[in-house]
Tab-separated table of C-alpha atoms in Angstrom:
chain	number	residue	atom	x	y	z
M	1394	UNK	CA	12.000	33.744	-19.022
M	1395	UNK	CA	14.696	32.678	-16.276
M	1396	UNK	CA	13.286	35.230	-13.564
M	1397	UNK	CA	15.281	36.816	-10.956
M	1398	UNK	CA	15.157	36.757	-7.046
M	1399	UNK	CA	13.561	38.841	-4.769
M	1400	UNK	CA	11.913	42.255	-5.818
M	1401	UNK	CA	9.974	44.996	-3.907
M	1402	UNK	CA	7.459	45.029	-1.135
M	1403	UNK	CA	4.886	46.388	-3.299
M	1404	UNK	CA	5.380	43.526	-5.456
M	1405	UNK	CA	5.142	41.253	-2.653
M	1406	UNK	CA	1.330	42.184	-2.422
M	1407	UNK	CA	0.263	42.222	-6.052
M	1408	UNK	CA	-1.905	39.132	-7.612
M	1409	UNK	CA	0.040	36.887	-8.932
M	1410	UNK	CA	-0.497	35.517	-12.804
M	1411	UNK	CA	-2.083	32.180	-13.673
M	1412	UNK	CA	0.813	31.239	-15.837
M	1413	UNK	CA	3.510	31.794	-12.638
M	1414	UNK	CA	0.669	29.724	-10.178
M	1415	UNK	CA	0.405	27.035	-12.572
M	1416	UNK	CA	4.302	26.866	-12.929
M	1417	UNK	CA	4.383	26.714	-9.211
M	1418	UNK	CA	2.129	24.062	-8.740
M	1419	UNK	CA	3.454	21.658	-11.632
M	1420	UNK	CA	6.783	20.628	-9.666
M	1421	UNK	CA	4.456	18.795	-7.196
M	1422	UNK	CA	3.413	16.259	-9.729
M	1423	UNK	CA	7.101	15.868	-10.527
M	1424	UNK	CA	7.842	15.227	-6.378
M	1425	UNK	CA	4.466	12.814	-6.310
M	1426	UNK	CA	6.087	10.817	-9.549
M	1427	UNK	CA	8.679	9.656	-6.513
M	1428	UNK	CA	6.863	10.393	-3.340
M	1429	UNK	CA	3.553	8.155	-4.514
M	1430	UNK	CA	5.732	5.462	-5.497
M	1431	UNK	CA	7.313	5.559	-1.770
M	1432	UNK	CA	4.007	5.633	0.144
M	1433	UNK	CA	2.484	3.069	-1.945
M	1434	UNK	CA	4.978	0.589	-3.524
M	1435	UNK	CA	8.294	0.766	-1.956
M	1436	UNK	CA	7.374	-1.494	1.000
M	1437	UNK	CA	5.719	-4.260	-1.231
M	1438	UNK	CA	8.750	-3.872	-3.890
M	1439	UNK	CA	11.162	-4.481	-0.742
M	1440	UNK	CA	9.260	-7.600	0.368
M	1441	UNK	CA	7.731	-9.084	-2.897
M	1442	UNK	CA	10.217	-8.076	-5.271
M	1443	UNK	CA	13.785	-6.553	-4.101
M	1444	UNK	CA	13.466	-9.927	-1.218
M	1445	UNK	CA	13.680	-8.644	2.094
M	1446	UNK	CA	11.529	-9.521	4.950
M	1447	UNK	CA	8.885	-7.399	6.213
M	1448	UNK	CA	10.655	-6.786	9.411
M	1449	UNK	CA	13.866	-5.943	7.731
M	1450	UNK	CA	11.986	-3.446	4.970
M	1451	UNK	CA	9.807	-1.708	7.748
M	1452	UNK	CA	12.883	-1.189	9.914
M	1453	UNK	CA	15.098	-0.014	6.688
M	1454	UNK	CA	11.948	2.570	5.730
M	1455	UNK	CA	11.587	3.820	9.373
M	1456	UNK	CA	15.469	4.150	10.290
M	1457	UNK	CA	15.897	6.361	6.876
M	1458	UNK	CA	13.152	8.304	7.238
M	1459	UNK	CA	14.331	9.371	11.156
M	1460	UNK	CA	17.684	9.844	9.833
M	1461	UNK	CA	16.509	11.960	6.760
M	1462	UNK	CA	14.395	13.853	8.812
M	1463	UNK	CA	17.444	15.392	10.717
M	1464	UNK	CA	18.751	16.597	7.458
M	1465	UNK	CA	15.770	18.676	6.798
M	1466	UNK	CA	16.922	21.458	9.134
M	1467	UNK	CA	20.226	21.762	7.897
M	1468	UNK	CA	19.166	21.956	4.002
M	1469	UNK	CA	16.318	24.518	5.390
M	1470	UNK	CA	19.281	26.468	6.691
M	1471	UNK	CA	21.604	25.891	3.693
M	1472	UNK	CA	18.774	27.094	1.163
M	1473	UNK	CA	17.938	30.352	3.763
M	1474	UNK	CA	21.697	31.244	3.185
M	1475	UNK	CA	21.573	30.639	-0.528
M	1476	UNK	CA	22.167	34.110	-2.555
M	1477	UNK	CA	21.961	33.605	-6.300
M	1478	UNK	CA	20.712	35.735	-9.269
M	1479	UNK	CA	17.644	33.367	-9.530
M	1480	UNK	CA	17.062	33.734	-5.659
M	1481	UNK	CA	17.655	31.614	-2.779
M	1482	UNK	CA	15.204	28.803	-3.580
M	1483	UNK	CA	14.413	28.405	-7.184
M	1484	UNK	CA	17.898	27.326	-8.072
M	1485	UNK	CA	17.638	23.776	-6.075
M	1486	UNK	CA	14.902	22.512	-8.318
M	1487	UNK	CA	17.518	22.711	-11.220
M	1488	UNK	CA	20.572	21.860	-8.908
M	1489	UNK	CA	19.366	18.704	-7.332
M	1490	UNK	CA	17.209	17.269	-9.770
M	1491	UNK	CA	19.370	14.980	-11.597
M	1492	UNK	CA	20.985	13.596	-8.683
M	1493	UNK	CA	17.448	12.934	-7.051
M	1494	UNK	CA	16.672	11.040	-10.359
M	1495	UNK	CA	19.940	8.866	-10.403
M	1496	UNK	CA	19.256	7.826	-6.644
M	1497	UNK	CA	15.506	6.878	-7.311
M	1498	UNK	CA	16.470	4.549	-10.047
M	1499	UNK	CA	19.311	2.725	-7.948
M	1500	UNK	CA	16.559	2.608	-4.865
M	1501	UNK	CA	14.260	0.529	-7.342
M	1502	UNK	CA	17.295	-1.692	-8.726
M	1503	UNK	CA	17.718	-5.110	-7.369
M	1504	UNK	CA	21.271	-5.795	-7.294
M	1505	UNK	CA	22.950	-9.062	-7.886
M	1506	UNK	CA	24.007	-9.714	-4.283
M	1507	UNK	CA	23.896	-11.878	-0.987
M	1508	UNK	CA	21.155	-11.130	1.495
M	1509	UNK	CA	23.618	-8.777	3.135
M	1510	UNK	CA	24.820	-6.872	0.433
M	1511	UNK	CA	21.162	-6.184	-0.808
M	1512	UNK	CA	20.375	-4.943	2.481
M	1513	UNK	CA	23.205	-2.617	2.368
M	1514	UNK	CA	22.354	-1.526	-1.082
M	1515	UNK	CA	18.828	-0.735	0.161
M	1516	UNK	CA	19.859	1.417	3.021
M	1517	UNK	CA	22.545	3.265	1.057
M	1518	UNK	CA	19.962	3.946	-2.355
M	1519	UNK	CA	17.239	4.691	-0.128
M	1520	UNK	CA	19.253	7.435	1.873
M	1521	UNK	CA	20.081	8.946	-1.061
M	1522	UNK	CA	17.020	9.010	-2.753
M	1523	UNK	CA	15.408	10.853	0.532
M	1524	UNK	CA	18.370	13.306	1.078
M	1525	UNK	CA	18.369	14.414	-2.534
M	1526	UNK	CA	14.428	14.711	-2.433
M	1527	UNK	CA	14.546	16.896	0.462
M	1528	UNK	CA	17.162	19.010	-1.166
M	1529	UNK	CA	14.887	19.856	-4.057
M	1530	UNK	CA	11.430	19.793	-2.134
M	1531	UNK	CA	12.349	22.052	1.135
M	1532	UNK	CA	13.497	24.870	-1.336
M	1533	UNK	CA	10.522	24.159	-3.430
M	1534	UNK	CA	8.225	24.372	-0.451
M	1535	UNK	CA	9.614	27.541	0.815
M	1536	UNK	CA	9.286	29.225	-2.478
M	1537	UNK	CA	5.470	29.390	-1.585
M	1538	UNK	CA	6.395	31.769	1.370
M	1539	UNK	CA	8.061	34.345	-0.678
M	1540	UNK	CA	6.177	34.533	-3.765
M	1541	UNK	CA	3.502	36.698	-2.217
M	1542	UNK	CA	2.560	38.239	1.085
M	1543	UNK	CA	-0.951	37.588	0.780
M	1544	UNK	CA	-2.459	35.075	2.649
M	1545	UNK	CA	-5.350	34.051	0.168
M	1546	UNK	CA	-3.016	34.096	-2.976
M	1547	UNK	CA	-0.752	31.428	-0.680
M	1548	UNK	CA	-3.800	29.367	-0.442
M	1549	UNK	CA	-4.628	29.513	-4.185
M	1550	UNK	CA	-1.180	28.615	-5.273
M	1551	UNK	CA	-0.861	26.005	-2.302
M	1552	UNK	CA	-4.560	24.589	-3.864
M	1553	UNK	CA	-3.065	24.685	-7.018
M	1554	UNK	CA	-0.186	22.679	-6.018
M	1555	UNK	CA	-2.137	20.034	-4.740
M	1556	UNK	CA	-4.273	19.695	-7.371
M	1557	UNK	CA	-0.913	18.753	-9.344
M	1558	UNK	CA	0.292	16.602	-6.659
M	1559	UNK	CA	-3.161	14.363	-6.212
M	1560	UNK	CA	-3.127	13.970	-10.179
M	1561	UNK	CA	0.671	12.995	-9.888
M	1562	UNK	CA	-0.252	10.473	-7.217
M	1563	UNK	CA	-3.141	9.317	-9.288
M	1564	UNK	CA	-1.232	8.663	-12.310
M	1565	UNK	CA	1.667	6.988	-10.301
M	1566	UNK	CA	-0.488	4.508	-8.860
M	1567	UNK	CA	-2.723	3.920	-11.734
M	1568	UNK	CA	-0.187	3.475	-14.097
M	1569	UNK	CA	3.180	2.373	-12.143
M	1570	UNK	CA	1.931	-1.566	-12.004
M	1571	UNK	CA	1.139	-1.631	-15.842
M	1572	UNK	CA	4.613	0.126	-16.490
M	1573	UNK	CA	6.103	-2.436	-14.222
M	1574	UNK	CA	4.852	-5.123	-16.560
M	1575	UNK	CA	5.222	-3.663	-19.807
M	1576	UNK	CA	8.545	-2.389	-19.260
M	1577	UNK	CA	9.686	-5.473	-17.327
M	1578	UNK	CA	8.249	-8.481	-19.796
M	1579	UNK	CA	7.496	-10.562	-17.024
M	1580	UNK	CA	10.986	-9.290	-15.094
M	1581	UNK	CA	9.948	-7.462	-12.344
M	1582	UNK	CA	13.316	-6.176	-11.114
M	1583	UNK	CA	13.516	-4.670	-14.462
M	1584	UNK	CA	10.112	-3.456	-14.342
M	1585	UNK	CA	10.538	-1.519	-11.614
M	1586	UNK	CA	14.029	-0.131	-12.395
M	1587	UNK	CA	12.660	1.272	-15.991
M	1588	UNK	CA	9.741	2.610	-14.623
M	1589	UNK	CA	11.748	4.855	-11.943
M	1590	UNK	CA	14.007	5.873	-15.119
M	1591	UNK	CA	10.559	7.038	-16.659
M	1592	UNK	CA	9.029	8.870	-13.741
M	1593	UNK	CA	12.557	10.360	-13.174
M	1594	UNK	CA	12.939	11.987	-16.332
M	1595	UNK	CA	9.221	13.411	-16.414
M	1596	UNK	CA	10.020	14.975	-12.372
M	1597	UNK	CA	13.200	16.947	-13.880
M	1598	UNK	CA	11.549	18.597	-16.636
M	1599	UNK	CA	8.362	19.970	-14.496
M	1600	UNK	CA	11.060	20.924	-12.028
M	1601	UNK	CA	12.558	23.409	-14.746
M	1602	UNK	CA	9.190	24.396	-15.784
M	1603	UNK	CA	8.541	25.992	-12.231
M	1604	UNK	CA	12.601	27.437	-12.145
M	1605	UNK	CA	11.679	29.335	-15.555
M	1606	UNK	CA	8.277	30.568	-14.411
M	1607	UNK	CA	7.960	31.447	-10.885
M	1608	UNK	CA	10.202	34.503	-9.146
M	1609	UNK	CA	10.847	35.324	-5.220
M	1610	UNK	CA	9.283	38.715	-4.026
M	1611	UNK	CA	9.840	38.400	-0.308
M	1612	UNK	CA	13.114	38.632	1.413
M	1613	UNK	CA	14.526	38.627	4.884
M	1614	UNK	CA	14.652	42.044	6.374
M	1615	UNK	CA	17.860	43.984	5.317
M	1616	UNK	CA	20.629	43.443	7.928
M	1617	UNK	CA	19.456	40.067	9.147
M	1618	UNK	CA	22.698	38.065	10.248
M	1619	UNK	CA	22.931	34.417	9.669
M	1620	UNK	CA	22.445	32.369	12.963
M	1621	UNK	CA	20.923	28.599	12.742
M	1622	UNK	CA	20.759	28.138	16.412
M	1623	UNK	CA	18.571	31.417	16.489
M	1624	UNK	CA	16.721	30.548	13.778
M	1625	UNK	CA	15.851	27.211	15.610
M	1626	UNK	CA	15.052	29.221	19.112
M	1627	UNK	CA	12.538	31.403	17.284
M	1628	UNK	CA	10.928	28.430	15.601
M	1629	UNK	CA	10.750	26.672	19.183
M	1630	UNK	CA	9.161	29.689	20.569
M	1631	UNK	CA	6.757	30.220	17.896
M	1632	UNK	CA	3.498	28.820	19.011
M	1633	UNK	CA	1.433	28.368	16.056
M	1634	UNK	CA	4.471	26.529	14.050
M	1635	UNK	CA	5.003	24.160	16.874
M	1636	UNK	CA	1.069	23.516	16.932
M	1637	UNK	CA	1.684	22.664	12.998
M	1638	UNK	CA	4.855	20.665	13.538
M	1639	UNK	CA	2.956	18.321	15.951
M	1640	UNK	CA	-0.093	18.125	13.504
M	1641	UNK	CA	1.988	17.696	10.226
M	1642	UNK	CA	3.462	14.066	12.045
M	1643	UNK	CA	0.011	13.150	13.485
M	1644	UNK	CA	-1.472	13.561	10.170
M	1645	UNK	CA	1.242	12.055	8.125
M	1646	UNK	CA	0.491	8.985	10.185
M	1647	UNK	CA	-2.835	8.723	9.517
M	1648	UNK	CA	-2.544	9.108	5.640
M	1649	UNK	CA	0.701	6.483	5.443
M	1650	UNK	CA	-1.070	4.174	7.512
M	1651	UNK	CA	-4.079	3.663	4.932
M	1652	UNK	CA	-2.237	4.244	1.640
M	1653	UNK	CA	1.034	1.657	2.698
M	1654	UNK	CA	-1.956	-1.055	3.851
M	1655	UNK	CA	-4.347	-0.502	1.025
M	1656	UNK	CA	-1.711	-2.684	-1.218
M	1657	UNK	CA	-1.835	-5.613	1.215
M	1658	UNK	CA	-5.522	-4.988	2.290
M	1659	UNK	CA	-6.661	-5.816	-1.464
M	1660	UNK	CA	-3.781	-8.476	-2.064
M	1661	UNK	CA	-4.557	-10.459	1.082
M	1662	UNK	CA	-8.125	-9.637	2.428
M	1663	UNK	CA	-10.095	-8.754	-0.644
M	1664	UNK	CA	-7.629	-10.937	-2.541
M	1665	UNK	CA	-7.902	-8.594	-5.629
M	1666	UNK	CA	-5.070	-6.811	-5.859
M	1667	UNK	CA	-5.655	-5.422	-9.370
M	1668	UNK	CA	-8.196	-3.383	-7.627
M	1669	UNK	CA	-5.066	-1.012	-6.329
M	1670	UNK	CA	-5.025	0.564	-9.686
M	1671	UNK	CA	-7.867	2.316	-9.102
M	1672	UNK	CA	-8.213	2.315	-5.379
M	1673	UNK	CA	-5.545	4.980	-4.852
M	1674	UNK	CA	-6.502	6.676	-7.753
M	1675	UNK	CA	-9.717	7.097	-6.555
M	1676	UNK	CA	-8.630	8.782	-3.314
M	1677	UNK	CA	-6.246	11.376	-5.114
M	1678	UNK	CA	-9.043	12.284	-7.855
M	1679	UNK	CA	-11.141	13.013	-4.944
M	1680	UNK	CA	-8.478	14.896	-2.842
M	1681	UNK	CA	-7.786	17.168	-5.754
M	1682	UNK	CA	-11.261	18.031	-5.948
M	1683	UNK	CA	-11.174	18.786	-2.425
M	1684	UNK	CA	-7.783	20.953	-2.765
M	1685	UNK	CA	-9.570	22.864	-5.751
M	1686	UNK	CA	-12.022	24.092	-3.237
M	1687	UNK	CA	-9.701	25.202	-0.399
M	1688	UNK	CA	-9.350	28.754	-1.685
M	1689	UNK	CA	-13.392	29.025	-1.550
M	1690	UNK	CA	-13.351	27.425	1.810
M	1691	UNK	CA	-10.823	29.647	3.257
M	1692	UNK	CA	-12.689	32.512	2.043
M	1693	UNK	CA	-15.420	31.772	4.193
M	1694	UNK	CA	-14.140	29.379	7.146
M	1695	UNK	CA	-11.190	30.174	9.127
M	1696	UNK	CA	-8.283	27.836	8.576
M	1697	UNK	CA	-8.476	26.382	12.274
M	1698	UNK	CA	-12.035	25.264	12.376
M	1699	UNK	CA	-11.794	24.341	8.517
M	1700	UNK	CA	-8.820	21.725	9.566
M	1701	UNK	CA	-10.755	20.542	12.727
M	1702	UNK	CA	-13.682	19.890	11.050
M	1703	UNK	CA	-11.864	17.707	7.935
M	1704	UNK	CA	-9.881	15.703	10.285
M	1705	UNK	CA	-13.087	15.015	12.450
M	1706	UNK	CA	-14.507	13.816	9.418
M	1707	UNK	CA	-11.500	11.905	8.411
M	1708	UNK	CA	-11.723	10.019	11.589
M	1709	UNK	CA	-15.272	8.935	11.220
M	1710	UNK	CA	-14.983	7.741	7.614
M	1711	UNK	CA	-11.616	5.692	8.223
M	1712	UNK	CA	-13.542	3.865	11.451
M	1713	UNK	CA	-16.098	3.145	9.151
M	1714	UNK	CA	-14.173	1.197	6.553
M	1715	UNK	CA	-13.858	-1.603	9.344
M	1716	UNK	CA	-17.725	-2.161	9.030
M	1717	UNK	CA	-17.166	-2.835	5.143
M	1718	UNK	CA	-17.997	-6.499	3.958
M	1719	UNK	CA	-14.954	-8.074	2.204
M	1720	UNK	CA	-17.521	-8.477	-0.830
M	1721	UNK	CA	-18.463	-4.995	-0.873
M	1722	UNK	CA	-16.244	-3.058	-3.386
M	1723	UNK	CA	-18.453	-0.392	-3.962
M	1724	UNK	CA	-18.508	0.654	-0.280
M	1725	UNK	CA	-14.802	0.532	-0.338
M	1726	UNK	CA	-14.333	2.897	-2.854
M	1727	UNK	CA	-17.327	5.091	-2.109
M	1728	UNK	CA	-15.506	5.720	1.689
M	1729	UNK	CA	-12.334	6.230	-0.340
M	1730	UNK	CA	-13.877	8.778	-2.335
M	1731	UNK	CA	-15.449	10.455	0.385
M	1732	UNK	CA	-11.968	10.386	2.504
M	1733	UNK	CA	-10.207	11.984	-0.226
M	1734	UNK	CA	-12.468	14.816	-0.487
M	1735	UNK	CA	-12.098	15.830	2.928
M	1736	UNK	CA	-8.273	14.934	3.099
M	1737	UNK	CA	-7.957	17.101	0.073
M	1738	UNK	CA	-7.858	20.258	1.410
M	1739	UNK	CA	-5.432	19.370	4.439
M	1740	UNK	CA	-2.490	20.191	2.231
M	1741	UNK	CA	-2.679	23.385	0.840
M	1742	UNK	CA	-4.408	24.385	4.336
M	1743	UNK	CA	-1.349	23.246	5.964
M	1744	UNK	CA	1.434	24.729	3.715
M	1745	UNK	CA	-0.697	28.285	3.510
M	1746	UNK	CA	-0.347	28.136	6.902
M	1747	UNK	CA	3.343	27.379	7.431
M	1748	UNK	CA	4.014	30.389	5.090
M	1749	UNK	CA	1.855	32.593	8.032
M	1750	UNK	CA	3.801	30.959	10.897
M	1751	UNK	CA	7.147	32.314	8.642
M	1752	UNK	CA	5.447	36.017	8.712
M	1753	UNK	CA	4.198	35.567	12.588
M	1754	UNK	CA	7.745	34.776	13.292
M	1755	UNK	CA	9.130	37.783	11.546
M	1756	UNK	CA	6.559	39.800	13.081
M	1757	UNK	CA	7.507	38.742	16.719
M	1758	UNK	CA	11.413	38.633	16.256
M	1759	UNK	CA	12.294	40.366	13.350
M	1760	UNK	CA	13.558	37.703	11.536
M	1761	UNK	CA	12.750	35.538	8.457
M	1762	UNK	CA	13.825	32.160	8.100
M	1763	UNK	CA	11.213	30.646	5.654
M	1764	UNK	CA	13.302	27.593	4.319
M	1765	UNK	CA	13.710	26.655	7.765
M	1766	UNK	CA	10.424	26.865	8.691
M	1767	UNK	CA	9.169	24.867	6.017
M	1768	UNK	CA	12.113	22.471	6.334
M	1769	UNK	CA	11.218	21.605	10.489
M	1770	UNK	CA	7.777	20.837	9.205
M	1771	UNK	CA	8.734	18.177	6.600
M	1772	UNK	CA	11.095	17.230	9.377
M	1773	UNK	CA	7.506	16.162	11.474
M	1774	UNK	CA	6.170	14.626	8.295
M	1775	UNK	CA	9.037	12.009	7.877
M	1776	UNK	CA	8.948	11.314	11.529
M	1777	UNK	CA	5.380	10.774	11.252
M	1778	UNK	CA	5.936	8.185	8.079
M	1779	UNK	CA	8.408	6.444	9.994
M	1780	UNK	CA	5.901	5.986	12.762
M	1781	UNK	CA	3.390	4.630	10.494
M	1782	UNK	CA	5.693	2.138	8.923
M	1783	UNK	CA	6.973	1.047	12.171
M	1784	UNK	CA	3.604	0.433	13.201
M	1785	UNK	CA	3.141	-1.556	10.217
M	1786	UNK	CA	6.102	-3.584	10.434
M	1787	UNK	CA	5.387	-4.476	14.212
M	1788	UNK	CA	1.910	-5.368	13.334
M	1789	UNK	CA	2.821	-7.731	10.439
M	1790	UNK	CA	5.449	-9.159	12.415
M	1791	UNK	CA	3.337	-9.965	15.390
M	1792	UNK	CA	0.661	-11.513	13.400
M	1793	UNK	CA	2.900	-13.993	11.284
M	1794	UNK	CA	2.847	-11.923	8.024
M	1795	UNK	CA	4.467	-14.208	5.000
M	1796	UNK	CA	4.932	-12.514	1.751
M	1797	UNK	CA	3.484	-13.824	-1.123
M	1798	UNK	CA	1.145	-16.509	0.710
M	1799	UNK	CA	-2.096	-16.739	2.112
M	1800	UNK	CA	-2.266	-14.758	5.569
M	1801	UNK	CA	-3.571	-16.342	9.020
M	1802	UNK	CA	-7.032	-14.667	9.961
M	1803	UNK	CA	-5.015	-12.915	12.857
M	1804	UNK	CA	-2.861	-11.224	9.795
M	1805	UNK	CA	-5.878	-10.510	7.961
M	1806	UNK	CA	-7.645	-8.627	10.986
M	1807	UNK	CA	-4.598	-6.718	11.696
M	1808	UNK	CA	-4.663	-5.338	7.807
M	1809	UNK	CA	-8.384	-4.383	8.477
M	1810	UNK	CA	-7.579	-2.338	11.793
M	1811	UNK	CA	-4.647	-0.423	9.798
M	1812	UNK	CA	-7.212	0.437	7.232
M	1813	UNK	CA	-9.724	1.645	9.863
M	1814	UNK	CA	-9.449	2.154	13.680
M	1815	UNK	CA	-6.077	2.745	13.628
M	1816	UNK	CA	-5.642	5.785	11.636
M	1817	UNK	CA	-9.031	6.929	12.781
M	1818	UNK	CA	-7.162	7.257	16.080
M	1819	UNK	CA	-4.667	9.269	14.869
M	1820	UNK	CA	-7.146	11.540	13.090
M	1821	UNK	CA	-8.931	12.380	16.316
M	1822	UNK	CA	-5.237	13.229	17.569
M	1823	UNK	CA	-4.930	15.651	15.332
M	1824	UNK	CA	-8.229	17.232	16.228
M	1825	UNK	CA	-7.022	17.702	19.671
M	1826	UNK	CA	-3.682	19.213	18.513
M	1827	UNK	CA	-5.259	21.982	16.036
M	1828	UNK	CA	-7.075	23.146	19.102
M	1829	UNK	CA	-3.864	25.018	20.531
M	1830	UNK	CA	-3.598	27.021	17.085
M	1831	UNK	CA	-3.859	30.559	17.593
M	1832	UNK	CA	-3.558	32.207	14.333
M	1833	UNK	CA	-6.644	33.729	13.122
M	1834	UNK	CA	-7.935	35.643	10.252
M	1835	UNK	CA	-7.953	39.073	12.158
M	1836	UNK	CA	-4.670	38.495	13.673
M	1837	UNK	CA	-3.002	37.762	10.455
M	1838	UNK	CA	-4.335	40.703	8.869
M	1839	UNK	CA	-2.918	42.719	11.359
M	1840	UNK	CA	0.548	41.045	10.771
M	1841	UNK	CA	0.543	41.672	7.121
M	1842	UNK	CA	-0.261	45.353	7.544
M	1843	UNK	CA	2.222	45.681	10.126
M	1844	UNK	CA	5.183	43.994	7.999
M	1845	UNK	CA	4.169	45.967	4.916
M	1846	UNK	CA	4.600	49.298	7.278
M	1847	UNK	CA	7.656	48.416	8.244
M	1848	UNK	CA	9.481	47.438	5.034
M	1849	UNK	CA	7.744	50.689	3.694
M	1850	UNK	CA	9.434	52.864	6.282
M	1851	UNK	CA	12.461	54.716	5.569
């Protein structure tokens, strides 16, 4: 049951079984038990339950993301240099799941401290949560790059993974508010704490399933020497990876702006906060449908062109949100569904492309650093989240946001812009960035053929 590490080059090109594909994907549901809570509820938890200002919360979230972003390459380098009977990456799913859950519970705990003490608690607990999250997530991301050498298989497992991811996000955004009310019995502080206990236990079980039912088949070239600085230099010279690094940052800003602002939009603009329980899940459901269609799309459309089309559509749909009257709930949900569908393939596409850039790196330099490739990618995603939260915090502070009170006309207008034109502008920037990507299907086929020949040579 607990399979070992790297196998033969022939095994790397063999089709993957559905049990292994599904088992790989299920862990991303567990990750979204954390990530969806962070993206959707953590800011409003800090401002409306924990009891710190919007400016303090935004500074906290942005600064911790920034600090944590710089730990990603370190964790990636450590994972690349890990050697166990179960492989390089899978053991982290077991080793770090309990520390991650404990840190998450502490993050959503409101201590009986003064204002300064609470702020220190928030910084310390959230930083711990994000570091342990990275310790599990980066090896998991890297695992998709060593399970198979076939680009289409990679598209399939990443497509399945994000179906689970969006399902997890849907479940979290739909169930969390009700769980807080039920478990807290009127005490929101206790409700948030117990809710995170439940999500953490569920996530740990899913990580165990992935560990037990997947295997690593691709190893670095024999004799490759450990050299972190060389790995970083290789990535900096890897043009397709650099493009994806910038792309991930820009897309994460786009998504985080809309997701985080949604809670404020329905509470203070639409004045129907209960709709959040179905608004974000609507996005997730249709994003899962889009993710499920990704392997079919990549059979007929080159990944680069597909990404450009998807982000162009995202820009149009986001900008259209500005035109919706506050009482047209049906149009809000229709645009949310359409946005989810066109953004759904983005994640499996991007992670499949990261694995392709790891192959490109090995092809051009003779060296492979899979975890470092994915770690530096998550570095840019966290920078993007930090940028988005900083933008939201700056806008709210400038417009005079006051928690749990009627908002000024200017504050309401700022919230609407953060749901529409601001993310639309970042989506258009993503289109521009993608124009510089230079890995097409023909070059990938050549790379795979050359790498297979190298490994088969005596």
